[in-house]
Amino acid sequence: MLTLLSRAYCHLCDEMREALAPLARRHGATVAEVDVDAHPELEARYGELVPVLLLGTAADGVELCHYRLDAPAVERALASRGRIG
């Protein structure tokens, strides 16, 4: 599972969402999108970094990238997820 931390009216968020979609489909990964502005703890932690892509949930995920999609990092994370069992 991937979690995209985003906010409304964020062109970088739109760009990351669009770039991520085919990559997630190729790996059969689900993407949950969370509005950081609706969660004060997430806004305090990630506010200036948005968009942020996490491997896992907003509560326990590992940051893969922020601002722009790092496709190689996401590919590596999703490929290793399949090997972790």
CSV table of C-alpha atoms in Angstrom, one decimal:
chain,number,residue,atom,x,y,z
A,1,MET,CA,0.0,0.0,0.0
A,2,LEU,CA,1.1,3.5,-0.8
A,3,THR,CA,-0.1,6.7,0.8
A,4,LEU,CA,-0.1,10.0,-1.0
A,5,LEU,CA,-0.2,12.9,1.4
A,6,SER,CA,-1.6,15.9,-0.6
A,7,ARG,CA,-3.7,19.0,-0.3
A,8,ALA,CA,-6.3,20.8,-2.4
A,9,TYR,CA,-5.1,23.2,-5.1
A,10,CYS,CA,-1.6,21.7,-5.1
A,11,HIS,CA,-0.2,21.4,-8.7
A,12,LEU,CA,2.7,19.2,-7.4
A,13,CYS,CA,0.2,16.9,-5.8
A,14,ASP,CA,-1.7,16.6,-9.1
A,15,GLU,CA,1.5,15.9,-10.9
A,16,MET,CA,2.6,13.2,-8.5
A,17,ARG,CA,-0.8,11.6,-8.5
A,18,GLU,CA,-0.8,11.4,-12.3
A,19,ALA,CA,2.8,10.1,-12.5
A,20,LEU,CA,2.2,7.5,-9.7
A,21,ALA,CA,-1.0,5.9,-11.2
A,22,PRO,CA,0.6,3.8,-14.0
A,23,LEU,CA,3.4,2.7,-11.7
A,24,ALA,CA,1.0,1.6,-9.0
A,25,ARG,CA,-1.2,-0.2,-11.5
A,26,ARG,CA,1.9,-2.1,-12.9
A,27,HIS,CA,2.7,-3.4,-9.4
A,28,GLY,CA,-0.8,-3.9,-8.3
A,29,ALA,CA,-0.4,-1.4,-5.5
A,30,THR,CA,-3.2,0.4,-3.9
A,31,VAL,CA,-2.8,4.2,-3.3
A,32,ALA,CA,-4.7,5.9,-0.5
A,33,GLU,CA,-4.7,9.7,-0.7
A,34,VAL,CA,-4.8,11.7,2.5
A,35,ASP,CA,-5.4,15.4,2.8
A,36,VAL,CA,-2.7,16.7,5.2
A,37,ASP,CA,-4.8,19.8,6.0
A,38,ALA,CA,-7.5,17.6,7.5
A,39,HIS,CA,-5.1,16.0,10.0
A,40,PRO,CA,-3.2,18.5,12.2
A,41,GLU,CA,-0.5,16.0,13.1
A,42,LEU,CA,0.3,15.2,9.5
A,43,GLU,CA,0.2,18.9,8.5
A,44,ALA,CA,2.7,19.7,11.3
A,45,ARG,CA,5.0,16.9,10.2
A,46,TYR,CA,4.8,17.1,6.4
A,47,GLY,CA,3.2,20.5,5.7
A,48,GLU,CA,6.0,22.1,3.6
A,49,LEU,CA,7.0,18.8,2.0
A,50,VAL,CA,3.7,18.0,0.4
A,51,PRO,CA,3.1,16.0,-1.7
A,52,VAL,CA,4.7,13.1,0.1
A,53,LEU,CA,4.6,9.5,-0.9
A,54,LEU,CA,4.8,6.9,1.8
A,55,LEU,CA,5.2,3.1,1.6
A,56,GLY,CA,2.5,2.0,4.1
A,57,THR,CA,0.0,4.1,5.9
A,58,ALA,CA,0.1,7.7,7.1
A,59,ALA,CA,0.6,6.4,10.6
A,60,ASP,CA,3.5,4.1,10.0
A,61,GLY,CA,4.7,4.6,6.4
A,62,VAL,CA,8.2,5.1,5.2
A,63,GLU,CA,8.8,8.2,3.1
A,64,LEU,CA,9.7,7.3,-0.5
A,65,CYS,CA,9.8,10.8,-1.9
A,66,HIS,CA,8.3,14.3,-1.7
A,67,TYR,CA,7.6,17.2,-4.1
A,68,ARG,CA,8.2,15.0,-7.2
A,69,LEU,CA,7.8,11.3,-7.8
A,70,ASP,CA,11.1,9.4,-7.5
A,71,ALA,CA,10.0,6.5,-9.8
A,72,PRO,CA,13.2,4.4,-9.2
A,73,ALA,CA,12.8,4.6,-5.4
A,74,VAL,CA,9.1,3.6,-5.7
A,75,GLU,CA,9.9,0.8,-8.1
A,76,ARG,CA,12.6,-0.6,-5.7
A,77,ALA,CA,10.2,-0.3,-2.7
A,78,LEU,CA,7.3,-2.1,-4.5
A,79,ALA,CA,9.6,-4.8,-5.9
A,80,SER,CA,11.1,-5.5,-2.4
A,81,ARG,CA,7.6,-5.6,-0.9
A,82,GLY,CA,7.0,-8.7,-3.0
A,83,ARG,CA,10.1,-10.4,-1.6
A,84,ILE,CA,9.4,-9.6,2.0
A,85,GLY,CA,6.6,-12.1,2.1
